[in-house]
Coordinates of C-alpha atoms in Angstrom, one line a residue:
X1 CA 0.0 0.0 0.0
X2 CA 1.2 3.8 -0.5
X3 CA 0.4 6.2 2.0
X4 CA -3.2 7.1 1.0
X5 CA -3.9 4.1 0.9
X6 CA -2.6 2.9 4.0
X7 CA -4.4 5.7 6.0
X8 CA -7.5 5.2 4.3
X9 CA -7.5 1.5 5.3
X10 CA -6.6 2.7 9.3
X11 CA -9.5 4.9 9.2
X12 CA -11.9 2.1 7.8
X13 CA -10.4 -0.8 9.8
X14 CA -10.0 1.0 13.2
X15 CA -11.9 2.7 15.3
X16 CA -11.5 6.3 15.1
X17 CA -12.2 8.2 17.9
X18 CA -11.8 12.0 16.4
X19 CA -14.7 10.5 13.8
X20 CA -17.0 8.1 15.6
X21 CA -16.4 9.6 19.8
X22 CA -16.7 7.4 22.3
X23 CA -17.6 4.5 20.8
X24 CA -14.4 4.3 19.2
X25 CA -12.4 4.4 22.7
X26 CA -11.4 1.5 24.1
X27 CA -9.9 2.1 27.3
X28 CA -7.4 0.1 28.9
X29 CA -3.6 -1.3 28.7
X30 CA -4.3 -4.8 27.0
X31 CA -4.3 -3.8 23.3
X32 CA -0.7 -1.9 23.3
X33 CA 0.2 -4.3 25.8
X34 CA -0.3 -7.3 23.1
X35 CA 1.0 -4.7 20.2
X36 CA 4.6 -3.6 22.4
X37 CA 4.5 -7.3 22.9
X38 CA 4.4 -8.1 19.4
X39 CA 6.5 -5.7 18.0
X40 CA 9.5 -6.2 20.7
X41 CA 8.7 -3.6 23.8
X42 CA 9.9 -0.3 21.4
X43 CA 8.9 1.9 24.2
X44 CA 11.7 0.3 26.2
X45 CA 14.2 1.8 24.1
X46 CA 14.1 5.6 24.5
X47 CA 13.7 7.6 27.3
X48 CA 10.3 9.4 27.5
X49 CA 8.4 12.3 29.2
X50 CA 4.5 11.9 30.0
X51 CA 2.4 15.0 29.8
X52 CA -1.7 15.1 30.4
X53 CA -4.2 17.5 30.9
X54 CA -7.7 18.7 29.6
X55 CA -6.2 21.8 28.0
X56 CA -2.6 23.2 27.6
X57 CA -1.1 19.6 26.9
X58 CA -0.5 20.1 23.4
X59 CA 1.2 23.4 23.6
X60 CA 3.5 22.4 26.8
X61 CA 4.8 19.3 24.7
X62 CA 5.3 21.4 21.8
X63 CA 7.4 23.4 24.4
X64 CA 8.9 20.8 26.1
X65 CA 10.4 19.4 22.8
X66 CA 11.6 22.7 21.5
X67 CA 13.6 22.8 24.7
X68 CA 15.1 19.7 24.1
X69 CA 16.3 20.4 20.8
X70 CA 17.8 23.5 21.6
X71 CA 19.8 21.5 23.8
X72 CA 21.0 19.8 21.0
X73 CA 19.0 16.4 21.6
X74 CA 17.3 14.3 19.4
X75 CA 13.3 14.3 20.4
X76 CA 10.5 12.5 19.5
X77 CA 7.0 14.3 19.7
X78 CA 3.7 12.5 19.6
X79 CA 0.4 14.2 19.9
X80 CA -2.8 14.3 18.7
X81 CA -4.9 15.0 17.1
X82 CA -3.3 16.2 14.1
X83 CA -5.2 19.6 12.5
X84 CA -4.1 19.0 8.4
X85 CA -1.9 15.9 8.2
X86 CA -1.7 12.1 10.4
X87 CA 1.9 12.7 9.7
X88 CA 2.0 15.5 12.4
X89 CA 1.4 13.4 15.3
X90 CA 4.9 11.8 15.2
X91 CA 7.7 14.0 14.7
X92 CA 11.4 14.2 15.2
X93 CA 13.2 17.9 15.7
X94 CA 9.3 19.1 14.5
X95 CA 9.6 16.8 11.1
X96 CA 7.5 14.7 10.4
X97 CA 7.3 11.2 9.6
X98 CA 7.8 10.2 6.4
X99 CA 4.6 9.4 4.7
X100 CA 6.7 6.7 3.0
X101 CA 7.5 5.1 6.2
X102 CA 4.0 4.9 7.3
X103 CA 2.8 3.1 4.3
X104 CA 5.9 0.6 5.1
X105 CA 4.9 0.1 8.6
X106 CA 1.0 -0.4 7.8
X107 CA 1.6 -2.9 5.2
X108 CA 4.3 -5.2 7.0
X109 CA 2.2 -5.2 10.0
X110 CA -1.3 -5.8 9.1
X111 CA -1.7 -9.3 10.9
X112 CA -1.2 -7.4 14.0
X113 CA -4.2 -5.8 12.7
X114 CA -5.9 -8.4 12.6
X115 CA -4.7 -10.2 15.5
X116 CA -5.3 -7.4 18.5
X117 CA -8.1 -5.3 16.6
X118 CA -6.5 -2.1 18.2
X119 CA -8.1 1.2 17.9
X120 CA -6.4 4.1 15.4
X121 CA -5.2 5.6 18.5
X122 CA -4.0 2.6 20.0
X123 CA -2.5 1.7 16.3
X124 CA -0.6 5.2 15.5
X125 CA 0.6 4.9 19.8
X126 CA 2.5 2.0 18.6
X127 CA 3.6 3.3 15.2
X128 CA 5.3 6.4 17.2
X129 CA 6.7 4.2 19.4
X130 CA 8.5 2.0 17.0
X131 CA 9.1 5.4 14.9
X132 CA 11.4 6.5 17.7
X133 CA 13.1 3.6 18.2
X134 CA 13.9 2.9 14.8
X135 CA 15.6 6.4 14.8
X136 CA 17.2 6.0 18.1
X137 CA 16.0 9.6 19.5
X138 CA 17.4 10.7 22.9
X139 CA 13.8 11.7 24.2
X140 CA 10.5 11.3 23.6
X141 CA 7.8 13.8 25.0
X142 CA 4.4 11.5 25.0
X143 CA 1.5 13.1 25.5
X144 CA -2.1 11.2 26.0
X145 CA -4.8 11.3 24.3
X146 CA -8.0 10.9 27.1
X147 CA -7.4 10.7 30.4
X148 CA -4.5 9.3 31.3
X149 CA -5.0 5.9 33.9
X150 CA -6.1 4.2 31.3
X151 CA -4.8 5.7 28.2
X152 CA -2.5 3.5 25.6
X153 CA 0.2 5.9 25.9
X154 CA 0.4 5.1 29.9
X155 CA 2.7 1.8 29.3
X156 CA 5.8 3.6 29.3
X157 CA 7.7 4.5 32.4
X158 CA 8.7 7.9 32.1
X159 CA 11.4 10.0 33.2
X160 CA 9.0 13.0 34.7
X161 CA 5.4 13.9 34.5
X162 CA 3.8 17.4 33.7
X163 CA 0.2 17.2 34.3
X164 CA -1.1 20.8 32.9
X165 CA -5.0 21.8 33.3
X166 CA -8.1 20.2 34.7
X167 CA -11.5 20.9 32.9
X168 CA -14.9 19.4 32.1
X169 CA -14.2 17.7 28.5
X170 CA -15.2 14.1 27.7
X171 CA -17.4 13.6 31.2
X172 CA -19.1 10.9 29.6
X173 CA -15.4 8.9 29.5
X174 CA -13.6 10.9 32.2
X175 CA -16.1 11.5 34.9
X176 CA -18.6 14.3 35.8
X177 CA -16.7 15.9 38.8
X178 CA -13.5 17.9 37.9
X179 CA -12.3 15.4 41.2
X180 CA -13.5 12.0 38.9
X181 CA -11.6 13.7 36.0
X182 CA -8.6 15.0 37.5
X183 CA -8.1 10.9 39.0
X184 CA -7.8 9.2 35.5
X185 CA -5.3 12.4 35.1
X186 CA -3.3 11.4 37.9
X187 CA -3.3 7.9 36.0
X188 CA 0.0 8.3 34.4
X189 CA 1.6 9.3 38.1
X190 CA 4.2 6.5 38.3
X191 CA 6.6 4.9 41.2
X192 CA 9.2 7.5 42.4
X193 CA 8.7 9.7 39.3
X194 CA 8.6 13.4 39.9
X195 CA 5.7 15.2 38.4
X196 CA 4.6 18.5 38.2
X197 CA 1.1 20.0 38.1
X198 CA 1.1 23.3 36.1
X199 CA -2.2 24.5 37.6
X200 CA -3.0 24.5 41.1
X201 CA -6.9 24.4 41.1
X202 CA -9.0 23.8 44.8
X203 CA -11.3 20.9 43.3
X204 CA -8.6 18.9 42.3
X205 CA -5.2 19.8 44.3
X206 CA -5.5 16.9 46.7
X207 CA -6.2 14.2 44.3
X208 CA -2.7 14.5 42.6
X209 CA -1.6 14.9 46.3
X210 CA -3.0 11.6 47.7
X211 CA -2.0 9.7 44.5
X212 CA 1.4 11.1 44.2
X213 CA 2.0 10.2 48.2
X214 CA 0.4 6.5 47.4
X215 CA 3.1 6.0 44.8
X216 CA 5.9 8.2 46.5
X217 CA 6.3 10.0 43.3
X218 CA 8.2 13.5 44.0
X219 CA 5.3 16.2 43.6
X220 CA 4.8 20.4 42.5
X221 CA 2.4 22.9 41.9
X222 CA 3.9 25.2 39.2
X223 CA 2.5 28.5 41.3
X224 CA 4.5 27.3 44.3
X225 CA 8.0 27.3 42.7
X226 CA 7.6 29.8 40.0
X227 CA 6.0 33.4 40.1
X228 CA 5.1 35.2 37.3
X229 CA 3.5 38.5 35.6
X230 CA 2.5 38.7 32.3
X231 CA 5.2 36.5 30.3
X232 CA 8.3 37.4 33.3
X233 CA 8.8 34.7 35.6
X234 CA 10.7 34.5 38.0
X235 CA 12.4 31.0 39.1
X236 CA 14.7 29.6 42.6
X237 CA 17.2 28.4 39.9
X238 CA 17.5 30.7 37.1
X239 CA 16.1 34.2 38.7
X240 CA 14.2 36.4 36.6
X241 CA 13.1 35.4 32.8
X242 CA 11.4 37.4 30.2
X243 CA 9.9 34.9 27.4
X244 CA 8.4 36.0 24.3
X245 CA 6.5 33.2 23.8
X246 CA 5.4 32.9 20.3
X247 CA 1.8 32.2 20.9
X248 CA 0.0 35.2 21.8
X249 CA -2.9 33.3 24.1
X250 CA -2.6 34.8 27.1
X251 CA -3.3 31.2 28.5
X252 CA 0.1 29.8 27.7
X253 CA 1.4 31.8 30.8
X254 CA 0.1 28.7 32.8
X255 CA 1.5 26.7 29.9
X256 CA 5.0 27.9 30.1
X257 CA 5.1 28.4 34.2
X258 CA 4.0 24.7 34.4
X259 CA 7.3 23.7 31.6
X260 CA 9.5 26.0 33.8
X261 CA 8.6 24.6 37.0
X262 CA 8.8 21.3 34.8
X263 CA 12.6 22.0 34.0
X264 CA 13.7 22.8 37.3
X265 CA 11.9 19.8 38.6
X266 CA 14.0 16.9 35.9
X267 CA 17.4 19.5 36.3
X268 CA 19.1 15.9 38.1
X269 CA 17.6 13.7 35.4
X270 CA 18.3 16.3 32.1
X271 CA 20.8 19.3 33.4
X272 CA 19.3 22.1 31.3
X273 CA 20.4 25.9 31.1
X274 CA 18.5 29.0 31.4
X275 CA 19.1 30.4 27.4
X276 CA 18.1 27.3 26.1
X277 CA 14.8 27.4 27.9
X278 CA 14.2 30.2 27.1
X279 CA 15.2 30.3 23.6
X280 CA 14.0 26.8 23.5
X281 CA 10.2 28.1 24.0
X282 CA 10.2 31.2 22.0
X283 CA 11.5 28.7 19.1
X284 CA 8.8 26.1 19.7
X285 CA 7.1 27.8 16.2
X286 CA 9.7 27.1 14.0
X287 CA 11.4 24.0 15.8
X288 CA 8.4 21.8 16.3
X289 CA 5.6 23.3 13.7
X290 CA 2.8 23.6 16.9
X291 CA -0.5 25.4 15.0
X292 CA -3.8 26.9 16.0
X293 CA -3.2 28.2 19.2
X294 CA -4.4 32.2 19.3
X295 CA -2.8 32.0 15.8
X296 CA -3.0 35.2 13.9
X297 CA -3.8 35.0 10.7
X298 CA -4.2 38.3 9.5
X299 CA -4.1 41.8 10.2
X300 CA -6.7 45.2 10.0
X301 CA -8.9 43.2 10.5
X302 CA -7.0 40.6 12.9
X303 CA -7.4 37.4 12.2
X304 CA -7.5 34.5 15.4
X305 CA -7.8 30.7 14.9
X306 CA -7.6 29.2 18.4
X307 CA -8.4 25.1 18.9
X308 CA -10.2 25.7 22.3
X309 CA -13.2 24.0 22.3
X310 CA -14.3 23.3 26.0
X311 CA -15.6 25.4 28.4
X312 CA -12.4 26.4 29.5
X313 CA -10.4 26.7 26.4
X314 CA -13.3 29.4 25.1
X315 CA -13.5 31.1 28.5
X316 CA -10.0 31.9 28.0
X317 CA -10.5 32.8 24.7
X318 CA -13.2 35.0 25.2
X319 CA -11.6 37.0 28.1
X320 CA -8.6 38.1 25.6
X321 CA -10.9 38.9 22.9
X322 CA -12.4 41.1 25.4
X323 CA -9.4 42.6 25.8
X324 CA -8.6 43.6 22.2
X325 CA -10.7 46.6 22.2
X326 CA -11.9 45.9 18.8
X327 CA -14.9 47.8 17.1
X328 CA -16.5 44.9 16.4
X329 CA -16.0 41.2 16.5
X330 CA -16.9 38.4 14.1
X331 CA -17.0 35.2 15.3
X332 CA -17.0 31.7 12.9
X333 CA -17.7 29.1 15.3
X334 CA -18.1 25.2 14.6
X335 CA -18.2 22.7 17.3
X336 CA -18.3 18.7 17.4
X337 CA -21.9 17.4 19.2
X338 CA -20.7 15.4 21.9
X339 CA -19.3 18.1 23.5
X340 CA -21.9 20.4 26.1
X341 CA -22.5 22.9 23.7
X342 CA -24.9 24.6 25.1
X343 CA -22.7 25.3 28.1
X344 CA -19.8 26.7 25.7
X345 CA -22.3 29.1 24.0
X346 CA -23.2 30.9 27.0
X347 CA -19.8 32.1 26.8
X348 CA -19.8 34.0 23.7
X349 CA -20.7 37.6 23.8
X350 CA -24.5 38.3 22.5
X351 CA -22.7 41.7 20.6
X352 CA -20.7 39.7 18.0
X353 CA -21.6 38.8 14.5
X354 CA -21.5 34.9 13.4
X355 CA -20.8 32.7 11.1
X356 CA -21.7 29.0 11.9
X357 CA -19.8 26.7 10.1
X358 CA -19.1 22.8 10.2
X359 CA -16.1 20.9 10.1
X360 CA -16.1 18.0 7.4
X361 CA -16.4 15.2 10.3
X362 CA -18.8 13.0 11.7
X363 CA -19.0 14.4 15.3
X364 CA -19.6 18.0 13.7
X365 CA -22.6 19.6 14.6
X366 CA -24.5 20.5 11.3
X367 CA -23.9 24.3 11.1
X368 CA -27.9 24.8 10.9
X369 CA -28.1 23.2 14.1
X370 CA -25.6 25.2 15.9
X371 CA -27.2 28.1 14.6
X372 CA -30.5 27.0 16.5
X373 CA -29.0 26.7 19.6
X374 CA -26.7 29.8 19.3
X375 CA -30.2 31.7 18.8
X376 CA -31.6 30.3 21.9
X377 CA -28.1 31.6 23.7
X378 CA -29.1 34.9 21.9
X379 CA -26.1 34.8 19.4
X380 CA -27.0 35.6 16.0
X381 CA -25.8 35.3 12.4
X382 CA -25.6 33.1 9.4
X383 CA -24.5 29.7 8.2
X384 CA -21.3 29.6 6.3
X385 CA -20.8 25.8 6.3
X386 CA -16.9 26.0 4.9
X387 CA -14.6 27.4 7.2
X388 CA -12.9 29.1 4.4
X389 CA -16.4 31.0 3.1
X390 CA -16.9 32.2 6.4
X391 CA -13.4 34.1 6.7
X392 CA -13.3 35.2 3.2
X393 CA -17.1 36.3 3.6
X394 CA -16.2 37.6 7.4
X395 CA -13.4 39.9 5.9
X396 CA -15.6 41.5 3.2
X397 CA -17.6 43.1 6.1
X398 CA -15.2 43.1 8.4
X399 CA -13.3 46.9 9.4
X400 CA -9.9 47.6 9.6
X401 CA -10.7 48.0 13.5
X402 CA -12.7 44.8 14.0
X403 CA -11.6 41.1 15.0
X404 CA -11.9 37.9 13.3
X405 CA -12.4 34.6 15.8
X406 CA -12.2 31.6 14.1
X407 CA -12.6 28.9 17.1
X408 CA -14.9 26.0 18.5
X409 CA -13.5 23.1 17.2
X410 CA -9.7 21.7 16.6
X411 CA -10.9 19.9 13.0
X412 CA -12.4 23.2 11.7
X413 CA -9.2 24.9 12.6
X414 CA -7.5 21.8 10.8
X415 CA -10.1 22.7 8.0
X416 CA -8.1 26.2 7.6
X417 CA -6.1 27.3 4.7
X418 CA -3.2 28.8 6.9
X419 CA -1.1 29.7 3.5

């Protein structure tokens, strides 16, 4: 098979949880158990670093990686989901794998296929894996996909743990308490591993307390070792440090406190120096290729496309918009249906214009029916079912003075033509 072909027959073969939800998740350790198994344990061969979280997790690997190869080391990234190409889940030094490589490894291992059943996640958690043995990196930074107890991704025994934000997201998998969800969380909390927590939140501070002290696994809270204002922070071990990080969401300050606090935490296991961090995060752009997070796309009228999608991610979002002092705002919202959506549109402000769009997915909400219920919510405006339309149509009214939000749902971000 050649690439398309191979990742058309993973998408029809496997369950897919960014296309089908929750019926495609199969949680639990057997299935990449039987696959490591299989293949010869390639998660045994690299050291790795294990970040979860409901939001932020994406960005602080990106960071976390972009660190690592300032220092010179050879790093493995996997994430998901991917927003244009499956290739971007598995990177090395932010390129990323070769879609030759992934026909090669889908064809000479189809009777694992066969044999375990795995899910697509399950499937490309494995593919990474042996990816990053075959190229013998130094690290891998792993992060998981739900949850965390019982997420494939939890077999390896990692280095250090950054666990970054707790939120209601996936309450049907996860729990409906931020406690219930911050406990699968915790999940990847391992024997005498040190992990940080880059948010200290009331609801869900002790669990990562009582399961850390169960395990005797080294424990932080970000706000307790680093302080910071605006984008300055200031740190026990390398004083005062003014990053220009190059995501302008005014969210990544948690982000980037939690990776500090991170660094200092591992400074036994992986000595690391203060420029490098530093330059290490402001280079996270161009070393590891991390998209869609308060990404600007244009300018008079500025242009946002932000992935958040939960109640949390769009709070934040929200808040900064606010911020911006534009004239007016436009908003081009899309949104997958398992997801509380009616809780997420009472955060949108009743004063901006909308465009309703709908990514080209399954779990999308049809753009008519978001429209419904944004009208109940009081938010008004017209369909635009392709993302596209609605900018190009959103910047033909648009002012020089206004803002353009272009958020609700990672796949319509991945929908966007960032050229």
């Amino acid at each position: 098979m050649n690439y398309l072909e191979s990742i058309s027959f993973l998408y029809a073969q496997l369950p897919v949880f960014h296309r089908e939800g929750a019926k495609a998740y199969k949680p639990g350790l057997d299935n990449i158990e039987a696959l490591c198994d299989l293949i010869g344990h390639p998660e045994h061969s690299f050291k790795s670093l294990h970040i979860a979280g409901t939001n932020g997790k994406g960005s602080s690997s990106h960071f976390m990686a972009s660190i690592l190869q300032e220092h010179g080391f050879k790093v493995g990234l996997y994430t998901s989901p991917h927003l244009h190409s499956f290739t971007e889940r598995i990177k090395i030094n932010g390129n990323e794998v070769p879609e030759e490589w992934v026909a090669a490894f889908v064809t000479e291992h189809l009777h694992l296929i066969e044999k375990v059943r795995p899910s697509f996640f399950e499937w490309t958690v494995i593919m990474a894996f042996s990816y990053f043995k075959e190229q013998k990196v130094d690290y891998a930074i792993i992060e998981t996909g739900l949850g965390g107890r019982l997420d494939s991704t939890n077999i390896i025994r990692p280095l250090a743990c950054l666990i970054t934000n707790i939120s209601f997201d996936h309450q049907d998998l996860l729990g409906d308490t931020l406690e219930k969800i911050a406990s699968e969380k915790a999940g990847i909390i391992k024997n005498n591993t040190p992990v940080t927590i880059s948010e200290k939140q009331e609801e869900t501070s002790a669990v990562f307390m009582a399961k850390a002290a169960s395990v005797n696994a080294p424990l932080q809270f970000a706000a307790d070792r680093i302080g910071a204002s605006g984008f300055t922070f200031t740190s026990p071990t390398w004083g005062e440090m003014t990053i220009k990080s190059p995501y302008q969401g005014q969210y990544q300050q948690k982000n980037i406190r939690g990776v500090l606090a991170w660094c200092e935490q591992i400074q036994s296991i992986i000595p690391l120096e203060a420029a490098k961090i530093k330059s290490g995060i402001e280079q996270t752009r161009l070393n590891t290729g991390l998209k869609g997070r308060w990404e600007i796309l244009g300018d008079r009228p500025k242009i946002i496309a932000d992935t958040g999608h939960n109640n949390s991610g769009v709070s934040e979002i929200i808040q900064q918009i606010e911020k911006e002092s534009f004239s007016h705002v436009y908003i081009i919202l899309g949104m997958v249906a398992d997801k509380d959506i009616n809780s997420v549109l009472s955060l949108f402000p009743k004063e901006a214009t909308y465009f309703f769009s709908q990514a080209n997915n399954p779990r999308a909400i049809s753009a008519l029916d978001l429209q419904k219920l944004a009208l109940e919510k009081g938010l008004q405006g017209e369909v635009i079912t392709d993302v596209n339309e609605a900018i190009a149509r959103a910047k033909s009214v648009a002012g020089p003075a206004d803002g353009i939000l272009i958020c609700g749902s990672t796949y319509l971000i991945g929908e966007i033509n960032f050229n």
